[in-house]
Coordinates of C-alpha atoms (C1' of nucleotides) in Angstrom, one line a residue:
Chain D
M1 CA 25.7 -43.4 -18.3
K2 CA 24.8 -40.0 -20.2
P3 CA 23.0 -38.5 -16.3
S4 CA 20.6 -37.1 -17.2
L5 CA 17.2 -35.5 -14.8
P6 CA 13.5 -36.3 -15.0
K7 CA 11.2 -34.2 -17.4
G8 CA 10.0 -30.9 -15.7
T9 CA 12.3 -30.4 -13.3
R10 CA 16.1 -28.7 -13.0
D11 CA 18.9 -28.2 -11.5
F12 CA 20.1 -24.8 -10.0
T13 CA 23.1 -23.2 -10.1
P14 CA 24.8 -20.7 -7.6
V15 CA 23.6 -17.3 -9.6
E16 CA 20.6 -18.9 -9.8
M17 CA 20.2 -20.0 -5.6
T18 CA 21.4 -16.0 -5.3
R19 CA 18.4 -15.0 -7.5
R20 CA 15.9 -17.2 -6.0
N21 CA 17.0 -16.6 -3.1
R22 CA 16.3 -12.7 -3.8
I23 CA 13.0 -13.6 -4.9
L24 CA 12.0 -15.9 -1.8
D25 CA 13.5 -13.2 0.7
S26 CA 11.3 -10.2 -0.7
I27 CA 8.4 -12.7 -0.5
Q28 CA 9.4 -14.8 3.4
K29 CA 9.4 -10.9 4.7
V30 CA 6.2 -9.4 4.0
F31 CA 4.7 -12.8 4.9
R32 CA 6.2 -12.2 8.4
L33 CA 5.7 -8.9 8.0
H34 CA 1.9 -9.7 8.5
G35 CA 2.0 -11.9 11.2
Y36 CA 2.5 -15.5 9.4
S37 CA 4.2 -17.8 10.9
Q38 CA 6.0 -21.2 9.0
I39 CA 5.3 -24.5 9.4
E40 CA 6.3 -26.9 7.0
T41 CA 4.5 -31.0 5.4
P42 CA 6.3 -33.8 3.8
A43 CA 6.4 -34.1 0.6
M44 CA 4.3 -36.7 0.4
E45 CA 0.6 -37.5 1.8
N46 CA -1.7 -40.2 1.7
L47 CA -3.5 -40.4 -1.7
T48 CA -6.9 -40.2 -0.4
T49 CA -5.7 -36.8 2.1
L50 CA -4.9 -35.4 -2.1
T51 CA -7.6 -36.7 -4.0
G52 CA -10.9 -35.0 -5.1
K53 CA -10.2 -32.0 -3.8
Y54 CA -8.6 -30.4 -7.3
G55 CA -11.2 -31.1 -10.0
D56 CA -10.7 -33.6 -11.7
E57 CA -8.5 -31.9 -13.7
G58 CA -6.4 -31.6 -10.6
D59 CA -6.4 -35.9 -10.1
Q60 CA -4.9 -37.1 -13.3
L61 CA -1.9 -34.7 -12.5
L62 CA -1.2 -36.4 -9.1
Y63 CA 2.2 -37.7 -9.2
K64 CA 1.1 -41.3 -6.8
V65 CA 3.9 -42.9 -5.2
L66 CA 4.0 -46.9 -6.0
N67 CA 3.8 -48.8 -2.6
S68 CA 7.0 -50.5 -1.9
R69 CA 7.9 -53.9 -1.2
I70 CA 4.4 -54.7 -3.8
H71 CA 6.6 -58.2 -4.4
E72 CA 6.5 -59.4 -0.8
S73 CA 2.1 -58.9 -0.9
G74 CA 0.3 -61.6 -0.9
K75 CA -2.6 -59.9 -1.8
K76 CA -1.1 -60.2 -5.8
N77 CA -4.2 -61.8 -8.1
E78 CA -6.3 -58.1 -5.7
M79 CA -3.7 -55.6 -7.4
L80 CA -3.7 -57.8 -10.0
D81 CA -7.3 -57.2 -11.0
D82 CA -6.8 -53.2 -9.5
F83 CA -3.7 -52.6 -11.7
K84 CA -6.0 -53.9 -15.1
R85 CA -8.5 -51.2 -14.1
A86 CA -6.1 -48.8 -13.0
L87 CA -4.5 -49.5 -16.7
E88 CA -8.3 -49.0 -17.9
K89 CA -9.3 -45.5 -16.1
N90 CA -7.7 -43.6 -13.4
T91 CA -8.3 -45.3 -10.6
N92 CA -7.2 -45.4 -6.9
S93 CA -5.9 -49.1 -5.3
E94 CA -4.3 -48.5 -1.9
L95 CA -3.0 -51.8 -2.3
L96 CA -0.5 -50.3 -4.6
T97 CA -0.5 -46.5 -4.5
E98 CA -1.4 -45.3 -0.7
R99 CA 0.5 -41.9 -1.2
A100 CA 1.2 -38.9 -3.5
L101 CA 3.3 -35.5 -3.3
R102 CA 1.7 -33.4 -2.8
Y103 CA 0.2 -31.0 -5.4
D104 CA -0.5 -28.3 -3.1
L105 CA 0.0 -26.3 -0.8
T106 CA -3.2 -25.7 0.3
V107 CA -5.0 -28.8 1.7
P108 CA -1.8 -30.3 3.0
F109 CA -2.6 -27.1 5.3
A110 CA -6.0 -28.2 6.0
R111 CA -4.5 -31.7 6.6
F112 CA -3.1 -30.4 8.8
V113 CA -5.2 -27.7 11.1
V114 CA -7.5 -30.4 11.9
M115 CA -4.1 -32.5 13.0
H116 CA -3.6 -30.0 15.0
Q117 CA -6.5 -27.8 15.8
N118 CA -5.6 -27.9 19.9
E119 CA -3.0 -26.9 19.5
I120 CA -3.7 -24.5 17.1
Q121 CA -4.8 -20.5 18.6
F122 CA -7.1 -19.6 15.5
P123 CA -7.0 -16.9 14.0
F124 CA -4.3 -18.8 12.4
K125 CA -2.6 -17.2 9.9
R126 CA 0.7 -19.3 8.5
Y127 CA 3.4 -19.2 5.7
Q128 CA 4.5 -22.1 4.1
I129 CA 7.5 -22.5 0.9
Q130 CA 7.8 -26.0 -0.4
P131 CA 8.1 -27.1 -3.3
V132 CA 5.0 -29.1 -5.0
W133 CA 4.7 -31.7 -8.3
R134 CA 2.6 -31.8 -10.8
A135 CA 2.3 -34.8 -13.9
D136 CA 1.5 -32.5 -16.0
R137 CA 3.3 -31.4 -19.5
P138 CA 6.2 -29.3 -19.1
Q139 CA 6.4 -26.0 -22.1
K140 CA 7.4 -22.5 -20.6
G141 CA 6.6 -21.2 -17.4
R142 CA 5.4 -24.1 -16.6
Y143 CA 7.4 -27.0 -14.5
R144 CA 7.0 -30.2 -12.8
E145 CA 8.8 -29.7 -9.4
F146 CA 8.5 -26.4 -8.5
V147 CA 8.1 -24.0 -5.6
Q148 CA 4.4 -22.6 -4.2
C149 CA 5.0 -19.2 -1.5
D150 CA 1.3 -20.1 0.8
A151 CA 0.9 -17.2 3.3
D152 CA -3.3 -18.5 4.2
V153 CA -5.5 -17.6 7.3
I154 CA -7.6 -19.4 8.3
G155 CA -10.9 -19.3 11.5
S156 CA -11.9 -15.6 10.2
T157 CA -14.4 -14.6 7.9
S158 CA -13.3 -11.7 8.3
L159 CA -13.0 -9.4 4.4
L160 CA -9.6 -8.1 6.9
N161 CA -8.4 -11.8 5.3
E162 CA -8.3 -10.3 1.8
A163 CA -7.7 -7.5 1.6
E164 CA -4.3 -8.0 3.4
L165 CA -3.4 -10.2 1.3
V166 CA -4.1 -7.6 -1.9
E167 CA -1.4 -5.7 -0.2
M168 CA 1.1 -8.5 0.6
T169 CA 0.6 -9.2 -2.8
R170 CA 1.5 -5.4 -3.9
A171 CA 3.9 -5.4 -2.0
V172 CA 6.0 -8.4 -3.1
F173 CA 5.9 -7.5 -6.4
S174 CA 6.9 -3.6 -6.0
S175 CA 9.4 -5.1 -3.8
L176 CA 10.4 -7.2 -6.6
G177 CA 10.0 -4.4 -9.4
L178 CA 7.6 -6.1 -11.2
A179 CA 4.9 -4.4 -12.7
V180 CA 2.3 -6.7 -12.3
T181 CA -2.3 -6.9 -12.2
I182 CA -4.7 -8.2 -9.1
K183 CA -7.2 -10.1 -11.1
I184 CA -9.9 -10.1 -8.4
N185 CA -13.6 -12.0 -8.6
N186 CA -15.7 -14.4 -6.2
R187 CA -17.5 -17.6 -6.1
K188 CA -20.8 -16.2 -5.3
I189 CA -20.7 -14.0 -7.9
L190 CA -20.7 -16.6 -10.4
A191 CA -22.9 -18.9 -8.8
G192 CA -25.0 -15.8 -8.7
L193 CA -24.9 -15.9 -12.3
A194 CA -25.5 -19.1 -12.7
D195 CA -28.4 -18.7 -10.6
T196 CA -30.2 -15.9 -12.3
V197 CA -29.7 -17.0 -15.7
G198 CA -32.0 -20.2 -14.3
A199 CA -28.6 -23.0 -14.5
K200 CA -27.6 -23.7 -11.6
D201 CA -26.7 -27.1 -11.8
K202 CA -24.5 -25.6 -14.2
L203 CA -22.5 -23.5 -12.6
I204 CA -18.8 -25.2 -13.2
D205 CA -19.6 -25.7 -16.9
L206 CA -20.7 -22.6 -17.1
T207 CA -17.8 -21.1 -15.0
V208 CA -14.8 -23.1 -17.7
A209 CA -16.9 -21.8 -20.5
M210 CA -15.6 -17.6 -18.9
D211 CA -12.4 -18.2 -18.3
K212 CA -12.0 -18.5 -21.0
I213 CA -14.0 -15.8 -23.3
D214 CA -10.7 -13.3 -24.4
K215 CA -9.7 -15.9 -25.0
I216 CA -12.5 -18.5 -27.8
G217 CA -14.9 -15.6 -28.0
H218 CA -18.0 -15.3 -27.1
E219 CA -18.9 -17.3 -30.3
Q220 CA -16.9 -20.9 -29.0
V221 CA -18.1 -19.9 -25.2
V222 CA -21.7 -20.1 -26.2
A223 CA -21.2 -23.2 -28.3
E224 CA -19.6 -24.8 -25.5
L225 CA -22.6 -24.3 -23.6
V226 CA -24.9 -25.9 -26.0
A227 CA -22.8 -28.7 -26.2
K228 CA -23.3 -28.9 -21.8
G229 CA -27.1 -28.1 -22.2
L230 CA -27.2 -25.3 -21.0
S231 CA -30.4 -23.7 -22.8
N232 CA -31.1 -20.8 -25.0
D233 CA -32.9 -18.8 -22.9
S234 CA -30.4 -19.1 -20.3
I235 CA -27.5 -18.1 -23.2
E236 CA -30.2 -15.3 -24.2
R237 CA -29.8 -14.6 -20.8
L238 CA -26.0 -14.3 -20.4
K239 CA -25.7 -12.2 -23.2
P240 CA -24.7 -8.7 -21.4
V241 CA -22.1 -10.7 -19.2
F242 CA -20.5 -11.3 -22.9
D243 CA -20.8 -8.0 -23.8
F244 CA -19.3 -6.3 -21.0
K245 CA -15.9 -4.5 -21.4
F246 CA -14.1 -4.1 -18.2
E247 CA -13.4 -0.1 -17.7
S248 CA -13.5 0.4 -14.3
V249 CA -14.3 -1.6 -11.0
D250 CA -17.4 0.4 -10.1
K251 CA -18.6 0.7 -13.5
T252 CA -18.4 -3.5 -13.6
L253 CA -19.4 -3.4 -9.4
E254 CA -22.4 -1.1 -10.3
F255 CA -23.4 -4.0 -13.5
L256 CA -23.1 -6.5 -11.4
S257 CA -25.7 -5.7 -8.6
K258 CA -28.4 -4.3 -11.3
L259 CA -27.8 -8.1 -13.3
L260 CA -28.0 -10.0 -10.2
E261 CA -30.4 -7.8 -7.6
N262 CA -32.7 -11.5 -7.5
S263 CA -29.8 -13.5 -6.7
E264 CA -28.9 -13.8 -2.7
I265 CA -26.1 -15.1 -3.0
G266 CA -24.5 -13.4 -6.5
T267 CA -25.5 -10.1 -4.8
K268 CA -23.6 -11.7 -1.7
G269 CA -20.8 -11.9 -3.8
V270 CA -21.2 -8.8 -4.9
M271 CA -21.3 -6.9 -1.7
E272 CA -18.2 -8.6 -0.4
V273 CA -15.8 -7.1 -3.5
Q274 CA -17.2 -4.0 -2.7
Q275 CA -16.1 -4.4 1.0
V276 CA -12.7 -6.2 -0.3
L277 CA -12.3 -3.1 -1.6
N278 CA -13.1 -0.5 0.7
H279 CA -10.3 -2.0 2.4
C280 CA -7.1 -2.2 0.1
G281 CA -8.2 0.0 -2.5
T282 CA -8.8 0.2 -6.5
E283 CA -5.0 0.7 -7.3
N284 CA -3.4 -2.0 -9.2
I285 CA -6.6 -4.2 -9.0
E286 CA -8.7 -5.9 -12.1
L287 CA -12.2 -7.1 -11.1
D288 CA -13.4 -9.8 -14.1
I289 CA -16.0 -11.7 -14.0
T290 CA -15.0 -14.6 -16.2
L291 CA -12.4 -15.3 -13.2
A292 CA -13.5 -19.0 -12.6
R293 CA -9.8 -21.1 -12.0
G294 CA -10.0 -24.2 -12.2
L295 CA -9.5 -25.7 -8.1
N296 CA -13.3 -27.1 -6.5
Y297 CA -12.7 -25.4 -3.0
Y298 CA -12.7 -21.3 -3.3
T299 CA -16.8 -20.3 -2.7
G300 CA -15.7 -17.1 -2.0
A301 CA -13.3 -14.5 -3.3
I302 CA -10.2 -15.8 -6.3
F303 CA -7.6 -13.9 -7.2
E304 CA -4.6 -14.4 -9.6
V305 CA -1.9 -12.3 -11.0
K306 CA -0.6 -11.6 -14.0
S307 CA 3.2 -9.8 -14.8
N308 CA 1.6 -7.1 -17.0
E309 CA 5.1 -7.4 -18.7
A310 CA 6.6 -10.5 -19.5
Q311 CA 3.7 -12.6 -21.3
I312 CA 3.5 -16.4 -19.2
G313 CA 1.4 -17.4 -17.1
S314 CA -0.5 -16.3 -13.1
I315 CA 2.6 -15.3 -11.4
A316 CA 0.6 -16.0 -8.6
G317 CA -3.3 -17.2 -7.3
G318 CA -5.9 -17.8 -4.6
G319 CA -9.1 -17.0 -2.8
R320 CA -11.5 -18.5 0.1
Y321 CA -12.4 -22.1 0.7
D322 CA -15.2 -22.4 3.1
D323 CA -15.0 -25.3 3.3
L324 CA -11.9 -27.2 3.4
T325 CA -11.7 -29.0 6.7
G326 CA -14.4 -30.3 6.7
V327 CA -13.7 -33.7 4.7
F328 CA -11.0 -34.1 7.4
G329 CA -13.2 -33.7 9.9
L330 CA -13.7 -30.2 11.3
S331 CA -15.6 -27.5 9.7
G332 CA -17.3 -24.0 10.1
V333 CA -13.1 -23.6 9.4
S334 CA -13.0 -20.7 6.8
G335 CA -9.7 -20.1 4.9
V336 CA -8.3 -17.6 3.1
G337 CA -5.3 -17.6 1.3
I338 CA -2.9 -16.6 -2.3
S339 CA 0.3 -18.2 -3.3
F340 CA 3.6 -17.1 -5.6
G341 CA 4.4 -18.7 -7.5
I342 CA 8.9 -18.0 -7.3
D343 CA 9.2 -20.3 -10.9
R344 CA 7.3 -18.6 -12.8
I345 CA 8.2 -15.2 -11.1
Y346 CA 12.1 -16.3 -11.7
D347 CA 11.3 -16.2 -15.0
V348 CA 9.7 -12.8 -15.2
M349 CA 12.5 -11.0 -13.3
E350 CA 14.9 -13.3 -16.1
E351 CA 13.0 -11.5 -19.5
C352 CA 12.2 -8.6 -18.4
H353 CA 16.6 -8.3 -16.9
K354 CA 15.2 -6.7 -13.2
W355 CA 18.1 -8.2 -11.8
D356 CA 20.6 -5.7 -11.2
D357 CA 23.2 -7.4 -9.4
G358 CA 25.2 -6.7 -6.9
L359 CA 26.5 -10.0 -7.2
N360 CA 28.8 -9.6 -4.2
S361 CA 25.8 -9.7 -1.2
K362 CA 27.5 -9.8 2.1
D363 CA 26.3 -13.0 1.4
S364 CA 28.8 -14.4 -0.7
T365 CA 32.5 -14.9 0.4
R366 CA 34.4 -11.3 1.8
V367 CA 37.7 -12.0 1.7
L368 CA 39.7 -15.2 0.3
F369 CA 43.4 -15.9 2.2
V370 CA 45.6 -17.2 -0.5
N371 CA 47.3 -20.5 0.0
F372 CA 51.2 -20.6 0.5
G373 CA 51.7 -23.7 1.3
E374 CA 51.8 -25.9 4.8
A375 CA 52.5 -24.3 7.6
E376 CA 51.2 -20.0 5.7
S377 CA 47.5 -22.0 5.0
S378 CA 47.5 -23.5 8.5
Y379 CA 48.0 -19.2 9.7
C380 CA 45.4 -18.8 7.3
M381 CA 43.2 -21.2 9.0
K382 CA 42.7 -19.2 12.4
A383 CA 43.5 -16.0 10.5
A384 CA 40.0 -17.1 9.0
R385 CA 38.2 -18.8 12.1
K386 CA 39.0 -14.3 13.5
L387 CA 37.6 -12.5 10.9
R388 CA 34.1 -15.8 11.0
E389 CA 33.2 -14.4 14.6
S390 CA 33.4 -10.7 13.2
G391 CA 31.2 -12.3 11.3
I392 CA 33.0 -11.7 7.8
N393 CA 32.7 -14.4 5.5
S394 CA 36.1 -15.9 4.3
E395 CA 37.4 -18.1 3.2
V396 CA 41.3 -20.3 2.4
Y397 CA 41.7 -21.1 -0.8
P398 CA 42.7 -25.2 0.0
D399 CA 45.1 -26.4 -2.3
T400 CA 48.9 -24.4 -3.0
V401 CA 48.1 -24.1 -6.9
K402 CA 49.8 -21.1 -8.7
M403 CA 49.4 -17.9 -7.2
K404 CA 47.5 -17.0 -10.6
K405 CA 44.8 -20.3 -10.4
Q406 CA 44.1 -18.4 -6.6
M407 CA 43.6 -14.7 -8.0
S408 CA 41.5 -16.0 -10.7
Y409 CA 39.6 -18.0 -8.2
A410 CA 38.4 -14.9 -6.7
D411 CA 38.1 -12.8 -9.9
D412 CA 35.8 -15.8 -10.6
K413 CA 33.9 -15.8 -7.4
Q414 CA 33.7 -11.9 -7.0
I415 CA 36.0 -12.0 -4.0
P416 CA 35.9 -8.0 -2.8
Y417 CA 39.1 -8.6 -1.2
V418 CA 42.3 -11.2 -0.7
V419 CA 44.3 -11.3 2.2
L420 CA 48.3 -12.9 1.0
A421 CA 50.1 -13.9 3.7
G422 CA 53.5 -16.2 3.1
S423 CA 56.6 -16.3 5.9
E424 CA 57.2 -12.6 5.0
E425 CA 54.1 -11.4 6.3
I426 CA 53.2 -13.8 8.9
A427 CA 56.6 -13.7 10.7
T428 CA 56.2 -9.1 10.9
G429 CA 52.3 -9.8 11.3
Q430 CA 51.5 -6.9 8.4
L431 CA 49.6 -9.2 6.2
T432 CA 49.1 -7.6 3.0
L433 CA 45.3 -7.1 1.8
R434 CA 45.1 -6.6 -1.8
N435 CA 41.3 -4.7 -3.3
M436 CA 40.1 -6.8 -6.2
V437 CA 38.5 -4.2 -7.2
T438 CA 40.7 -1.1 -7.3
G439 CA 44.0 -2.7 -7.0
E440 CA 45.5 -1.0 -4.5
Q441 CA 47.5 -3.3 -1.6
Q442 CA 47.9 -2.5 1.6
K443 CA 50.0 -3.6 4.5
L444 CA 47.6 -4.2 7.9
N445 CA 47.5 -6.2 10.8
L446 CA 44.4 -8.8 11.7
E447 CA 42.8 -6.6 13.4
E448 CA 42.6 -3.8 11.1
I449 CA 41.7 -5.9 9.0
I450 CA 38.3 -7.1 11.0
K451 CA 37.6 -3.4 11.0
Q452 CA 38.2 -2.6 7.5
M453 CA 36.2 -5.1 6.3
Q454 CA 33.5 -3.8 8.2
Chain I
rG1 C1' -4.1 -36.4 -23.2
rU2 C1' -3.9 -34.5 -28.7
rG3 C1' -1.3 -31.3 -32.8
rA4 C1' 3.1 -29.3 -34.1
rA5 C1' 8.8 -27.8 -34.2
rU6 C1' 13.9 -28.4 -31.7
rG7 C1' 18.5 -31.2 -30.3
rU8 C1' 25.6 -29.7 -33.7
rA9 C1' 32.4 -28.2 -28.0
rG10 C1' 31.1 -26.2 -21.8
rC11 C1' 27.8 -21.5 -24.2
rU12 C1' 25.8 -18.9 -28.7
rC13 C1' 25.5 -20.7 -33.1
rA14 C1' 27.3 -22.1 -38.7
rG15 C1' 27.8 -25.8 -41.7
rU16 C1' 25.7 -25.2 -49.3
rU17 C1' 21.9 -29.8 -54.1
rG18 C1' 24.1 -36.6 -48.9
rG19 C1' 31.2 -36.1 -50.9
rU20 C1' 37.7 -36.0 -48.2
rU21 C1' 40.0 -35.1 -41.4
rA22 C1' 32.3 -31.0 -39.7
rG23 C1' 34.0 -24.8 -38.4
rA24 C1' 33.4 -19.6 -35.9
rG25 C1' 33.1 -16.2 -31.5
rC26 C1' 32.3 -16.6 -25.5
rG27 C1' 35.1 -19.8 -22.0
rC28 C1' 38.1 -23.1 -20.4
rC29 C1' 43.9 -25.2 -19.7
rU30 C1' 48.7 -24.0 -20.4
rG31 C1' 53.7 -20.1 -21.7
rA32 C1' 54.6 -14.3 -22.4
rU33 C1' 54.6 -13.0 -15.6
rU34 C1' 57.8 -19.6 -10.6
rG35 C1' 54.3 -13.5 -4.9
rU36 C1' 49.0 -10.6 -8.5
rG37 C1' 43.2 -11.3 -11.1
rG38 C1' 40.1 -8.9 -14.7
rU39 C1' 43.2 -6.3 -20.6
rU40 C1' 46.6 -7.8 -24.0
rC41 C1' 49.8 -11.6 -27.4
rA42 C1' 51.2 -16.8 -28.6
rG43 C1' 49.9 -21.4 -28.0
rG44 C1' 46.8 -25.7 -27.1
rA45 C1' 43.1 -29.3 -25.8
rG46 C1' 37.9 -30.5 -25.8
rG47 C1' 33.0 -33.0 -30.9
rU48 C1' 29.7 -41.1 -30.1
rC49 C1' 26.8 -34.7 -35.1
rG50 C1' 20.5 -35.7 -28.5
rC51 C1' 19.8 -41.0 -28.6
rG52 C1' 18.6 -46.2 -31.4
rG53 C1' 17.7 -48.1 -36.1
rG54 C1' 17.5 -47.6 -41.5
rU55 C1' 18.1 -45.6 -47.0
rU56 C1' 22.9 -45.0 -49.7
rC57 C1' 29.3 -46.7 -52.3
rG58 C1' 28.7 -42.6 -48.1
rA59 C1' 24.6 -39.4 -43.6
rG60 C1' 25.8 -34.1 -39.1
rC61 C1' 21.6 -33.2 -43.8
rC62 C1' 17.5 -38.4 -46.1
rC63 C1' 13.4 -41.6 -43.7
rC64 C1' 11.1 -44.1 -38.7
rG65 C1' 11.5 -44.7 -34.0
rU66 C1' 12.7 -42.5 -29.5
rC67 C1' 14.2 -39.0 -25.3
rU68 C1' 14.7 -33.4 -24.1
rU69 C1' 13.0 -28.9 -24.8
rU70 C1' 9.5 -24.9 -27.2
rC71 C1' 5.1 -23.3 -29.0
rA72 C1' -0.3 -24.7 -29.1
rC73 C1' -5.1 -27.0 -27.6
rC74 C1' -6.2 -28.2 -21.6
rC75 C1' -5.1 -26.7 -17.7
rC76 C1' -2.2 -24.4 -14.0
rA77 C1' 2.4 -21.1 -9.6

RNA sequence: GUGAAUGUAGCUCAGUUGGUUAGAGCGCCUGAUUGUGGUUCAGGAGGUCGCGGGUUCGAGCCCCGUCUUUCACCCCA
């Protein structure tokens, strides 16, 4: 049969993995530097844990897992009915699917917090690096399986957390050498906007439409809002927002506080943004009043990070959610977090040629022992063990094949040193150490080789 | 889910209006050099032309379907 992969999934070669790990290390280092500790959760969750948290679009994109052994069920008639219903529209049936692959790391985290609430010290700062799955149509920068790197603080309403996440974001991308813009906004500002134009009940329609302004233009947005049932009066009052152009954070704040002065929630949103920015400064930040984000659960600050160099969707995003744990039975716990998408960050690095491969990192093989035969390779196994005990990554070529083949293996893997231990070398204890970059060879005993490697 | 493009050797790509045995560069293998890689030289292997149908005397090329990748919409990391 012809080997193939499910649509939207990928293999990663050793070269790709070293590069992915480089991104991962940068992120993980920043997370740890700020006191976040790691957790993991299962790839699968109960379907009920996930549904209804991401909005209608999100629910459509959940990968549901078909129950096993459905052929043994005693409820086949009910199952058939449920299946027919599922063919009509997106319905859930516990008889058919009670599990789903996780769609993000935030909702499983909320579930985790509630289940472990008695073991957790709040505020709880956790990070989590795991794949997530979305049944989206794949294209560039969009995969059905991708890895998210999340850092969240839960159990604290302090805006210092938002500021810290902004600083972490800056740290991650500066260590990767990528120029980015951190777009921020606040759901309370959007709510205030809906409030002041008299369209409180149309908040979601309003934000979704707003989000598209720079893509489809004012007129199209107005048309969409009319279609959603927004009154002419409301639209008229939105006009200054449509006409507003970002110049600076200060000017935007000034504009917003005037616009929203009669809205309690709107004013609160403006104050929050102001405070966050007081803590972390405005470097690399754009206050984007059209930023909305699709996920339902955000209630305060929202972030989105875009590359300044590459044309790709957001490479990180997040925000504050006031009551995600509420549905699981623990209310009054607010959290805020950010998620880095390493697959997209990889694509940006690739597009911008940011790799600067010092391919011989200390993680790859430093020394290869050439295999001359049974007795010699047995000797080399012991010698290699000695090197490994000193922390030097070493390998013995497994087959007794032509030296040319073994040398080009070392060359291909960019192994910097090769040890030649033939019968003569073994007899005298003076092994031949070849530097593969310069071509120089020295006769050294094992201790001297170890010393030279360190 | 809607609309559109794409697929030829391991990789990047040629392939004329449908016409004999489908090519190149790089990579790979062998030898020159049986204890020395990266350079050079000589030789070699490798293709159901994504897959399945159809039209035709004849299809890599035309038609239909399907899958993959990509682009736009939608949404997002």
